[in-house]
Short mmCIF file of C-alpha atoms in Angstrom, two decimals:
data_model
loop_
_atom_site.label_atom_id
_atom_site.label_comp_id
_atom_site.label_asym_id
_atom_site.label_seq_id
_atom_site.Cartn_x
_atom_site.Cartn_y
_atom_site.Cartn_z
CA MET A 1 0.00 0.00 0.00
CA SER A 2 1.28 3.50 -0.81
CA GLU A 3 2.42 5.81 1.95
CA ASP A 4 0.51 8.95 2.86
CA PRO A 5 2.01 11.74 0.74
CA GLN A 6 2.17 14.01 3.79
CA SER A 7 3.61 11.50 6.25
CA PRO A 8 7.24 10.35 6.21
CA PRO A 9 7.49 6.56 6.42
CA ALA A 10 8.09 5.06 9.82
CA GLU A 11 11.31 3.12 10.40
CA SER A 12 10.70 -0.54 9.72
CA SER A 13 12.25 -3.75 10.97
CA ALA A 14 13.60 -6.16 8.36
CA PRO A 15 11.87 -9.54 7.92
CA GLU A 16 14.37 -12.31 7.19
CA SER A 17 12.75 -13.00 3.80
CA VAL A 18 13.67 -9.54 2.44
CA ARG A 19 17.37 -9.57 1.76
CA VAL A 20 17.71 -6.16 0.12
CA SER A 21 15.72 -2.95 -0.35
CA VAL A 22 16.46 -1.10 -3.58
CA VAL A 23 16.04 2.62 -2.84
CA VAL A 24 15.41 4.83 -5.88
CA PRO A 25 14.94 8.61 -5.52
CA VAL A 26 12.45 9.63 -8.20
CA PHE A 27 11.51 12.99 -9.67
CA ASN A 28 9.62 13.26 -12.98
CA PRO A 29 11.68 10.55 -14.71
CA ASN A 30 11.98 10.20 -18.48
CA GLU A 31 11.71 7.06 -20.59
CA ALA A 32 14.99 5.71 -19.13
CA PHE A 33 12.99 4.85 -15.99
CA ASP A 34 11.33 1.99 -17.90
CA GLN A 35 14.76 0.44 -18.48
CA LEU A 36 15.44 0.54 -14.73
CA ILE A 37 12.12 -1.17 -13.92
CA SER A 38 12.77 -3.81 -16.59
CA SER A 39 16.19 -4.52 -15.09
CA LEU A 40 14.55 -5.04 -11.69
CA ASP A 41 11.99 -7.37 -13.23
CA ARG A 42 14.85 -9.48 -14.62
CA GLN A 43 16.76 -9.93 -11.35
CA THR A 44 17.87 -13.49 -10.63
CA LEU A 45 17.19 -12.93 -6.93
CA ASP A 46 13.74 -14.29 -6.09
CA ARG A 47 11.19 -11.46 -6.04
CA THR A 48 10.10 -12.42 -2.54
CA GLN A 49 13.63 -11.65 -1.33
CA PHE A 50 13.88 -8.02 -2.41
CA GLU A 51 11.76 -4.90 -2.47
CA VAL A 52 11.98 -1.70 -4.45
CA LEU A 53 11.22 1.62 -2.76
CA LEU A 54 10.43 4.35 -5.29
CA CYS A 55 10.92 7.49 -3.20
CA ASP A 56 9.00 10.16 -5.09
CA ASP A 57 10.31 13.66 -4.41
CA GLY A 58 7.08 15.55 -5.13
CA SER A 59 6.74 14.68 -8.81
CA ASP A 60 3.90 15.89 -11.01
CA GLU A 61 0.55 14.12 -11.33
CA LYS A 62 1.57 12.31 -14.51
CA THR A 63 4.53 10.74 -12.72
CA ARG A 64 2.46 9.83 -9.67
CA LYS A 65 0.07 7.90 -11.90
CA ARG A 66 2.99 6.21 -13.61
CA LEU A 67 4.47 5.15 -10.25
CA ALA A 68 1.10 3.93 -9.02
CA GLU A 69 0.80 1.72 -12.11
CA VAL A 70 4.27 0.24 -11.53
CA GLU A 71 3.36 -0.44 -7.89
CA SER A 72 0.00 -2.02 -8.72
CA THR A 73 1.53 -4.51 -11.14
CA ARG A 74 4.54 -5.53 -9.03
CA PRO A 75 4.11 -6.81 -5.47
CA TYR A 76 7.75 -6.11 -4.67
CA VAL A 77 7.44 -2.36 -5.38
CA ARG A 78 6.38 0.29 -2.86
CA VAL A 79 6.01 3.98 -3.63
CA LEU A 80 6.78 6.58 -0.97
CA TYR A 81 5.17 9.90 -1.86
CA LEU A 82 7.24 12.68 -0.26
CA PRO A 83 7.19 16.48 -0.19
CA HIS A 84 9.47 18.04 -2.78
CA SER A 85 13.03 18.59 -1.51
CA GLY A 86 14.76 19.28 -4.81
CA TRP A 87 17.70 16.92 -4.23
CA PRO A 88 18.09 13.12 -3.89
CA GLY A 89 19.46 13.10 -0.33
CA THR A 90 16.17 13.33 1.56
CA PRO A 91 14.35 10.70 -0.57
CA ARG A 92 17.25 8.31 -0.02
CA ASN A 93 17.11 8.89 3.74
CA GLU A 94 13.39 8.19 3.76
CA GLY A 95 14.01 5.02 1.79
CA VAL A 96 16.51 3.79 4.38
CA ALA A 97 14.05 4.55 7.18
CA ALA A 98 11.32 2.52 5.45
CA ALA A 99 13.55 -0.32 4.26
CA ARG A 100 12.62 -3.87 5.29
CA GLY A 101 15.70 -5.47 3.75
CA ARG A 102 18.85 -6.60 5.52
CA TYR A 103 20.71 -4.46 2.99
CA VAL A 104 20.01 -1.26 1.08
CA GLN A 105 21.10 -0.77 -2.53
CA PHE A 106 20.87 2.77 -3.91
CA VAL A 107 19.98 3.19 -7.59
CA ASP A 108 19.33 6.39 -9.53
CA GLN A 109 16.29 6.67 -11.80
CA ASP A 110 18.32 7.01 -15.03
CA ASP A 111 20.48 3.92 -14.38
CA TRP A 112 19.83 0.17 -14.22
CA LEU A 113 21.09 -3.06 -12.66
CA PHE A 114 22.59 -6.12 -14.32
CA GLU A 115 20.45 -9.23 -13.93
CA SER A 116 22.53 -10.98 -11.26
CA ALA A 117 23.42 -7.81 -9.34
CA LEU A 118 21.20 -8.13 -6.27
CA GLU A 119 21.83 -11.84 -5.80
CA ALA A 120 25.60 -11.49 -6.21
CA LEU A 121 25.82 -8.48 -3.90
CA CYS A 122 23.73 -10.07 -1.15
CA ASP A 123 25.66 -13.34 -1.32
CA TYR A 124 28.99 -11.51 -1.18
CA ALA A 125 27.90 -9.34 1.75
CA ASP A 126 26.59 -12.37 3.66
CA GLU A 127 29.80 -14.31 3.02
CA HIS A 128 32.11 -11.57 4.30
CA GLY A 129 29.97 -9.83 6.92
CA SER A 130 30.16 -6.59 4.93
CA ASP A 131 28.80 -3.25 6.08
CA VAL A 132 29.47 -1.83 2.60
CA VAL A 133 29.81 -3.65 -0.72
CA VAL A 134 31.20 -1.74 -3.71
CA GLY A 135 29.73 -3.61 -6.68
CA LYS A 136 31.29 -3.22 -10.11
CA GLU A 137 29.93 -0.21 -11.98
CA VAL A 138 29.95 -0.14 -15.78
CA GLY A 139 29.93 3.21 -17.54
CA ILE A 140 27.35 3.62 -20.30
CA GLY A 141 28.52 6.58 -22.36
CA ARG A 142 31.01 7.62 -19.68
CA PRO A 143 34.52 6.46 -18.76
CA LEU A 144 34.95 4.96 -15.30
CA PRO A 145 38.05 4.07 -13.28
CA ARG A 146 39.10 0.46 -13.78
CA ARG A 147 41.67 -0.14 -11.05
CA ILE A 148 39.08 -0.43 -8.29
CA TYR A 149 37.43 -3.39 -10.06
CA ARG A 150 40.52 -5.37 -11.05
CA ARG A 151 39.87 -8.00 -8.39
CA ASP A 152 37.52 -8.91 -5.55
CA VAL A 153 38.63 -7.51 -2.17
CA PRO A 154 36.66 -8.98 0.75
CA ASN A 155 38.18 -6.58 3.32
CA ALA A 156 39.24 -3.37 1.58
CA GLN A 157 41.21 -0.72 3.48
CA LEU A 158 41.01 3.05 3.08
CA GLY A 159 44.33 4.43 1.94
CA GLU A 160 45.50 1.04 0.67
CA ASP A 161 42.80 -0.13 -1.75
CA PRO A 162 41.41 2.21 -4.45
CA LEU A 163 38.10 2.87 -2.68
CA LEU A 164 38.19 6.60 -3.41
CA GLU A 165 38.04 5.98 -7.16
CA MET A 166 34.25 5.52 -6.93
CA LEU A 167 32.43 7.63 -4.34
CA THR A 168 29.05 7.33 -6.01
CA PRO A 169 26.23 6.10 -3.73
CA HIS A 170 25.49 3.17 -6.08
CA LYS A 171 26.54 0.66 -3.46
CA MET A 172 25.03 -1.86 -1.06
CA PHE A 173 24.95 -1.02 2.67
CA ARG A 174 23.86 -3.08 5.64
CA THR A 175 20.65 -1.39 6.77
CA ALA A 176 21.19 -1.82 10.52
CA PHE A 177 24.70 -0.38 10.14
CA LEU A 178 23.37 2.82 8.54
CA ARG A 179 20.78 3.22 11.28
CA GLU A 180 23.04 2.39 14.21
CA LYS A 181 25.79 4.75 13.07
CA GLY A 182 23.42 7.48 11.93
CA VAL A 183 24.90 7.54 8.43
CA ARG A 184 22.62 9.83 6.41
CA PHE A 185 22.69 11.99 3.35
CA PRO A 186 22.55 15.72 4.09
CA ASP A 187 19.07 17.10 3.55
CA GLY A 188 18.50 19.80 0.96
CA LYS A 189 20.66 20.85 -1.97
CA VAL A 190 24.20 19.91 -0.94
CA ARG A 191 26.93 19.38 -3.53
CA LEU A 192 29.18 16.35 -2.97
CA GLU A 193 26.48 14.81 -0.76
CA ASP A 194 27.51 11.41 -2.14
CA HIS A 195 31.05 11.93 -0.87
CA LEU A 196 29.83 12.94 2.58
CA PHE A 197 27.62 9.87 2.85
CA VAL A 198 30.02 7.30 1.40
CA MET A 199 33.08 8.57 3.29
CA ARG A 200 31.18 8.57 6.60
CA ALA A 201 30.14 4.97 5.87
CA TYR A 202 33.72 4.03 4.98
CA PHE A 203 35.07 5.51 8.21
CA GLU A 204 32.43 3.82 10.37
CA ALA A 205 32.40 0.42 8.65
CA ARG A 206 34.06 -2.65 10.10
CA THR A 207 34.18 -4.40 6.72
CA ILE A 208 34.17 -2.79 3.26
CA SER A 209 34.14 -5.24 0.37
CA ILE A 210 34.78 -4.75 -3.35
CA LEU A 211 32.98 -7.10 -5.78
CA GLY A 212 34.93 -6.41 -8.96
CA SER A 213 34.32 -9.67 -10.80
CA VAL A 214 30.57 -9.27 -11.39
CA PRO A 215 29.05 -6.35 -13.35
CA CYS A 216 26.38 -4.93 -11.05
CA TYR A 217 25.48 -1.32 -11.83
CA ALA A 218 25.08 0.45 -15.18
CA TRP A 219 25.86 4.15 -14.66
CA VAL A 220 24.36 5.94 -17.65
CA LYS A 221 25.59 9.29 -18.92
CA ARG A 222 22.68 11.59 -19.79
CA SER A 223 22.97 14.96 -21.52
CA GLY A 224 22.35 17.91 -19.25
CA SER A 225 23.22 16.08 -16.03
CA ALA A 226 24.24 18.20 -13.05
CA SER A 227 27.73 16.67 -13.05
CA SER A 228 28.42 17.98 -16.57
CA ALA A 229 27.48 21.61 -15.78
CA ARG A 230 30.09 24.23 -14.84
CA ILE A 231 30.16 24.66 -11.07
CA ASP A 232 29.36 27.84 -9.18
CA PRO A 233 32.59 28.41 -7.19
CA GLU A 234 31.04 30.37 -4.32
CA SER A 235 28.50 27.66 -3.51
CA TYR A 236 30.46 24.55 -4.51
CA PHE A 237 33.69 24.86 -2.56
CA PRO A 238 32.17 25.29 0.92
CA HIS A 239 30.65 21.84 0.34
CA LEU A 240 34.10 20.53 -0.64
CA GLU A 241 35.45 21.87 2.64
CA ALA A 242 32.74 19.94 4.49
CA VAL A 243 34.18 16.75 2.97
CA LEU A 244 37.69 17.78 4.00
CA ASP A 245 36.40 18.47 7.53
CA LEU A 246 35.00 14.93 7.65
CA VAL A 247 38.35 13.46 6.61
CA GLU A 248 40.17 15.44 9.27
CA GLN A 249 37.59 14.45 11.89
CA TYR A 250 38.25 10.74 11.33
CA THR A 251 42.03 10.80 10.77
CA GLU A 252 45.18 11.98 12.52
CA PRO A 253 47.80 14.12 10.78
CA GLY A 254 50.06 11.90 8.73
CA ARG A 255 50.27 9.65 5.71
CA LEU A 256 46.66 8.40 5.62
CA ARG A 257 45.17 11.88 5.97
CA ASP A 258 47.50 13.28 3.29
CA ARG A 259 46.63 10.44 0.95
CA LEU A 260 42.89 10.97 1.39
CA LEU A 261 43.06 14.77 1.10
CA ARG A 262 45.14 14.39 -2.05
CA HIS A 263 42.19 12.71 -3.77
CA TRP A 264 40.00 15.82 -3.57
CA PHE A 265 42.87 18.24 -4.17
CA ARG A 266 43.71 16.43 -7.39
CA GLY A 267 40.16 15.82 -8.64
CA LYS A 268 38.21 18.87 -7.46
CA ILE A 269 40.78 21.67 -7.64
CA LEU A 270 43.91 20.89 -9.67
CA LYS A 271 41.93 19.27 -12.47
CA ARG A 272 39.86 22.45 -12.83
CA VAL A 273 42.90 24.69 -13.33
CA SER A 274 44.71 22.58 -15.92
CA GLY A 275 45.28 22.89 -19.64
CA LYS A 276 42.29 23.36 -21.91
CA ARG A 277 39.79 23.86 -19.10
CA MET A 278 41.70 26.71 -17.49
CA VAL A 279 42.35 28.47 -20.79
CA ALA A 280 38.71 28.16 -21.88
CA TYR A 281 37.27 29.90 -18.82
CA PRO A 282 36.09 33.48 -19.32
CA ALA A 283 38.37 35.82 -17.31
CA GLU A 284 35.57 36.75 -14.89
CA TYR A 285 34.76 33.10 -14.11
CA ARG A 286 38.43 32.19 -13.80
CA ASN A 287 38.96 34.91 -11.19
CA ARG A 288 35.93 33.75 -9.22
CA LEU A 289 37.22 30.18 -9.31
CA LEU A 290 40.68 31.21 -8.12
CA ASP A 291 39.22 33.47 -5.42
CA ALA A 292 37.44 30.40 -4.05
CA VAL A 293 40.18 27.76 -4.33
CA ILE A 294 43.39 29.62 -3.45
CA PRO A 295 42.47 30.13 0.24
CA ILE A 296 41.51 26.44 0.47
CA VAL A 297 44.85 25.37 -0.99
CA GLN A 298 46.70 27.64 1.42
CA ARG A 299 44.77 26.35 4.47
CA ARG A 300 44.14 22.69 3.76
CA PHE A 301 46.87 21.10 1.63
CA GLY A 302 50.44 20.95 2.90
CA PRO A 303 53.74 19.43 1.71
CA GLY A 304 52.62 15.90 2.61
CA VAL A 305 49.71 16.20 0.20
CA ASP A 306 51.86 17.69 -2.57
CA ALA A 307 54.45 14.92 -2.24
CA GLY A 308 52.14 12.34 -3.80
CA LEU A 309 51.10 14.49 -6.76
CA ALA A 310 52.36 14.05 -10.30
CA PHE A 311 54.91 16.54 -11.61
CA PRO A 312 52.46 18.84 -13.48
CA GLN A 313 50.12 18.83 -10.48
CA ARG A 314 52.92 19.83 -8.12
CA ILE A 315 53.61 22.85 -10.34
CA ARG A 316 49.94 23.86 -10.33
CA ALA A 317 49.73 23.39 -6.56
CA ALA A 318 52.75 25.65 -5.95
CA LEU A 319 51.40 28.36 -8.26
CA LEU A 320 48.00 28.24 -6.57
CA ARG A 321 49.48 28.38 -3.08
CA ALA A 322 51.59 31.41 -4.07
CA ASP A 323 48.58 33.09 -5.74
CA ARG A 324 50.51 33.36 -9.03
CA ARG A 325 47.47 33.70 -11.28
CA ALA A 326 49.15 34.94 -14.43
CA GLU A 327 51.69 32.12 -14.30
CA LEU A 328 48.87 29.60 -13.77
CA VAL A 329 47.23 30.73 -16.99
CA THR A 330 50.54 30.68 -18.86
CA PHE A 331 51.24 27.17 -17.59
CA ALA A 332 47.75 26.02 -18.59
CA ARG A 333 48.23 27.48 -22.07
CA PHE A 334 51.56 25.65 -22.32
CA GLU A 335 49.79 22.37 -21.48
CA LYS A 336 47.01 23.04 -23.97
CA GLU A 337 49.43 23.76 -26.81
CA MET A 338 51.47 20.57 -26.42
CA ASP A 339 50.96 18.25 -29.39
CA CYS A 340 51.88 14.57 -29.03
CA ARG A 341 52.43 12.36 -32.06
CA VAL A 342 53.41 8.69 -32.18
CA THR A 343 54.73 7.56 -35.56
CA VAL A 344 55.68 4.15 -36.91
CA THR A 345 59.15 4.36 -38.47
CA SER A 346 59.45 0.70 -39.53
CA ALA A 347 57.28 -2.41 -39.55
CA SER A 348 58.04 -6.12 -40.00
CA TRP A 349 56.55 -9.51 -39.12
CA SER A 350 58.33 -12.09 -37.00
CA ARG A 351 58.04 -15.79 -37.80
CA GLY A 352 56.28 -16.23 -34.46
CA GLY A 353 53.37 -14.09 -35.62
CA GLY A 354 54.19 -10.73 -34.05
CA LEU A 355 54.11 -7.38 -35.86
CA ARG A 356 57.24 -5.48 -34.86
CA LEU A 357 56.87 -1.71 -34.94
CA ALA A 358 59.57 0.87 -34.34
CA LEU A 359 57.95 3.96 -32.84
CA ARG A 360 58.99 7.57 -32.45
CA VAL A 361 57.24 9.76 -29.86
CA ALA A 362 57.35 13.53 -30.35
CA ILE A 363 55.77 16.09 -28.02
CA MET A 364 55.97 19.47 -29.72
CA ARG A 365 54.93 23.07 -29.14
CA ASP A 366 55.42 25.91 -31.61
CA GLY A 367 57.47 23.64 -33.82
CA ARG A 368 59.95 22.77 -31.06
CA GLU A 369 60.26 20.00 -28.50
CA ALA A 370 57.90 20.93 -25.69
CA LEU A 371 59.52 19.04 -22.82
CA THR A 372 63.28 19.43 -22.46
CA PHE A 373 65.21 18.47 -19.34
CA ASP A 374 68.61 19.15 -17.86
CA ASP A 375 69.58 16.55 -15.26
CA GLY A 376 65.90 15.85 -14.59
CA ALA A 377 64.84 19.53 -14.36
CA LEU A 378 62.35 20.88 -16.89
CA THR A 379 63.91 23.80 -18.77
CA SER A 380 61.32 24.58 -21.45
CA LEU A 381 58.51 26.15 -19.41
CA PRO A 382 57.66 29.77 -20.31
CA VAL A 383 56.97 30.59 -16.65
CA ALA A 384 59.05 32.45 -14.07
CA PHE A 385 59.54 30.30 -10.97
CA ASP A 386 61.46 32.70 -8.73
CA GLY A 387 60.27 32.55 -5.13
CA LEU A 388 58.76 29.08 -5.50
CA PRO A 389 59.99 25.91 -3.73
CA THR A 390 63.43 24.63 -4.66
CA GLY A 391 63.30 21.53 -6.82
CA LEU A 392 59.79 22.24 -8.09
CA LEU A 393 60.88 21.69 -11.70
CA ASN A 394 62.62 18.38 -11.00
CA ALA A 395 60.69 15.59 -12.72
CA GLY A 396 63.18 12.82 -12.03
CA ARG A 397 60.63 10.51 -10.41
CA GLU A 398 58.18 10.81 -13.28
CA LEU A 399 60.84 10.47 -15.99
CA GLN A 400 61.70 7.04 -14.62
CA ASN A 401 58.11 5.96 -15.36
CA ASP A 402 57.72 7.32 -18.89
CA ARG A 403 55.86 4.72 -20.92
CA ILE A 404 53.82 4.04 -24.05
CA GLU A 405 50.87 1.65 -24.24
CA LEU A 406 49.03 0.58 -27.39
CA VAL A 407 45.34 -0.18 -27.01
CA VAL A 408 42.30 -0.94 -29.15
CA PRO A 409 39.03 0.87 -28.35
CA GLY A 410 36.18 -1.45 -27.41
CA GLU A 411 32.49 -0.95 -26.74
CA GLY A 412 31.59 2.32 -25.05
CA ASP A 413 34.67 3.71 -23.33
CA SER A 414 36.44 0.39 -22.82
CA VAL A 415 39.86 -0.34 -24.28
CA ARG A 416 41.82 -3.56 -24.76
CA HIS A 417 45.54 -3.58 -23.94
CA VAL A 418 47.71 -4.67 -26.86
CA THR A 419 51.31 -4.02 -25.79
CA SER A 420 53.48 -1.53 -23.91
CA ALA A 421 57.09 -0.41 -23.58
CA SER A 422 59.25 1.91 -21.50
CA LEU A 423 60.19 5.38 -22.79
CA ARG A 424 62.61 6.13 -19.98
CA LYS A 425 64.99 8.90 -21.12
CA ARG A 426 64.24 8.33 -24.80
CA SER A 427 61.76 9.12 -27.56
CA THR A 428 62.01 5.89 -29.57
CA THR A 429 61.14 2.30 -28.78
CA THR A 430 60.15 -0.98 -30.41
CA VAL A 431 57.01 -2.98 -29.65
CA ALA A 432 55.47 -6.22 -30.90
CA ILE A 433 51.76 -6.53 -31.62
CA ASP A 434 50.10 -9.95 -31.52
CA PRO A 435 47.07 -9.96 -33.87
CA LEU A 436 45.49 -12.74 -31.82
CA ARG A 437 45.54 -10.37 -28.86
CA VAL A 438 44.20 -7.46 -30.89
CA PHE A 439 41.30 -9.63 -32.08
CA GLY A 440 39.87 -11.77 -29.29
CA PRO A 441 38.51 -15.30 -29.83
CA ASP A 442 34.92 -14.07 -30.18
CA ASP A 443 35.77 -10.88 -32.07
CA GLU A 444 34.23 -10.74 -35.55
CA SER A 445 35.54 -7.31 -36.51
CA ARG A 446 37.54 -6.88 -39.69
CA GLU A 447 39.81 -4.06 -38.52
CA ALA A 448 41.16 -2.54 -35.32
CA ARG A 449 42.27 1.05 -34.86
CA ILE A 450 45.40 1.38 -32.71
CA ILE A 451 45.57 4.12 -30.07
CA ALA A 452 48.77 5.18 -28.29
CA LYS A 453 48.62 6.18 -24.64
CA VAL A 454 51.80 8.09 -23.78
CA ARG A 455 53.00 8.98 -20.30
CA ARG A 456 55.73 11.62 -20.28
CA ALA A 457 56.98 13.42 -17.15
CA GLY A 458 53.56 13.01 -15.51
CA TRP A 459 51.55 14.24 -18.49
CA THR A 460 49.39 11.75 -20.37
CA PHE A 461 48.35 11.83 -24.02
CA ASP A 462 45.89 9.59 -25.90
CA VAL A 463 46.56 9.87 -29.63
CA PRO A 464 46.13 7.75 -32.78
CA LEU A 465 49.13 5.67 -33.83
CA THR A 466 50.19 7.10 -37.21
CA ALA A 467 52.28 5.98 -40.17
CA ASP A 468 52.66 6.52 -43.88
CA ALA A 469 51.41 3.81 -46.22
CA ALA A 470 54.87 2.96 -47.61
CA THR A 471 56.30 2.22 -44.16
CA LEU A 472 53.51 -0.21 -43.35
CA ALA A 473 53.61 -1.82 -46.79
CA GLY A 474 57.20 -2.83 -46.02
CA ALA A 475 55.94 -5.30 -43.41
CA GLY A 476 54.64 -7.64 -46.11
CA ARG A 477 52.17 -10.45 -45.51
CA SER A 478 51.54 -11.84 -42.02
CA PRO A 479 52.93 -15.34 -41.25
CA LEU A 480 50.88 -18.42 -40.40
CA LEU A 481 51.24 -18.01 -36.62
CA ALA A 482 49.66 -14.55 -36.76
CA GLY A 483 46.30 -16.27 -37.34
CA ARG A 484 44.04 -14.97 -40.06
CA THR A 485 45.95 -13.00 -42.68
CA CYS A 486 46.49 -9.49 -41.30
CA THR A 487 47.72 -6.29 -42.92
CA PRO A 488 48.69 -3.02 -41.20
CA VAL A 489 47.36 -0.07 -43.19
CA ALA A 490 47.33 3.70 -42.89
CA THR A 491 43.99 5.45 -43.34
CA SER A 492 43.65 8.63 -45.38
CA GLY A 493 44.42 10.60 -42.23
CA GLY A 494 47.48 8.49 -41.40
CA ALA A 495 45.97 6.51 -38.51
CA VAL A 496 47.16 2.90 -38.23
CA GLU A 497 44.64 0.07 -38.51
CA LEU A 498 45.22 -3.67 -38.46
CA ARG A 499 42.94 -5.32 -41.01
CA ARG A 500 42.35 -9.04 -41.38
CA VAL A 501 40.68 -11.52 -43.71
CA TRP A 502 37.17 -12.51 -42.60
CA PRO A 503 35.45 -14.94 -42.37
CA GLY A 504 38.13 -17.21 -43.82
CA GLY A 505 41.22 -18.27 -41.91
CA ARG A 506 39.61 -19.76 -38.81
CA LEU A 507 42.04 -22.70 -38.78
CA LYS A 508 44.96 -20.27 -38.82
CA ASP A 509 43.57 -18.63 -35.67
CA VAL A 510 43.20 -22.05 -34.02
CA ALA A 511 46.79 -22.98 -34.90
CA GLY A 512 48.19 -19.67 -33.70
CA ARG A 513 46.41 -19.87 -30.34
CA ALA A 514 47.49 -23.50 -29.86
CA VAL A 515 51.15 -22.56 -30.37
CA ARG A 516 50.81 -19.73 -27.82
CA ARG A 517 49.34 -22.10 -25.24
CA ILE A 518 52.23 -24.49 -25.73
CA ARG A 519 54.77 -21.68 -25.37
CA SER A 520 53.04 -20.41 -22.24
CA GLY A 521 53.13 -23.89 -20.70
CA LEU A 522 56.85 -24.28 -21.45
CA ARG A 523 57.65 -20.90 -19.84
CA LYS A 524 55.88 -21.93 -16.63
CA ARG A 525 58.00 -25.07 -16.22
#
């Protein structure tokens, strides 16, 4: 039965049969809402073992009728009609108060769940006694961090495991834990409310678990979302400071605090004053932004925080702390104007089936090499650094990690690793591409575009691998162990693609993969 629109739901005990309550804040949803409901209908968890709480934040009459229809046709759905708050925090809190499940899983109205999500999350939480389970999120139309989901972590630790990579609320929480610890979303319109809620839960939890092996949550990118809009500095950054206050409340000065604070310094401040973004701001907006962030940098982020930043970020941090606004803009323009190119200078096939490519990496600006170093110190910046910390321009640590990786774009924003090589103190290298790695066993595509991901002195560049047609033609025909006959070609724009015969050549693929398995077995002996 629906709740009284004027009465907040009373806190409810959790019958053993209800394993999880799915809490969805709702406000005048579009057609994407049907996809969410369909994904809930398809859950492998028995419908008697979960409930869905649609927490309506004062939607219009059309939506209320739509929600009533969903509720009337699905016994596991309840609708909570609430006064309009204008933000998802209060509806989520009301959902937790009304939840009957042992666990609560938060889902947004534009997203959806994979079919086995609820069953897998509940089983994992039961097995490990989890207060929080971070289920694998998959970006639909948006890139997401991958390191956090590389493996399952039954007992993840703040500061050691990559928990901060995903601070969205799209997680499973033990209901009694949230109630006992008083973990709530802030009411009203509060930016970074997800961070406040999730970090409080992280700090209070006895066991945080990461389920990285099972896709659970589809996080869909919609045009016009609040996250894609330019922030209002005067209202946004006080909310950021509330998050920093929470971190300092739960930690002592030292390595863990510095590591946690660095996450927000890097993502919420330094990222906003870098390269193209900084240069693109209108002067009036840029000054407002700097007026808001410079005092925060001066008060909140010390040398311990800076020590873990990448080389370009350390430069930005020092310029911010010294209130060197003109130099910040000059540095951002320098970053924006860097042009990275990765060119194939020779190509040949090995008898073992690998395509050997000699590569040259050039990072240029105004027709000259953009990044020049003298004994590890960057000498090509058009910025005056007098009065700034000694050693600020030393990139020795980052230069040791210079690297190039070749990848093939997959569905959405996914990429498939092909090969990689060190670029330490050099601009040329040689790599070998295995066509059977470029094209997976179930891949039916005829060609693969190769992308180069370059890391140089802490900067990163994602650019097409390029070559002229004559250089690639010199490779000749691929050998038997390369699988289906493959040919590297240059498109009209110079981008490198690996093209193969299809559908013929299946036996060549089988032979090539068999030889690789044998080689792998011999290496392990």
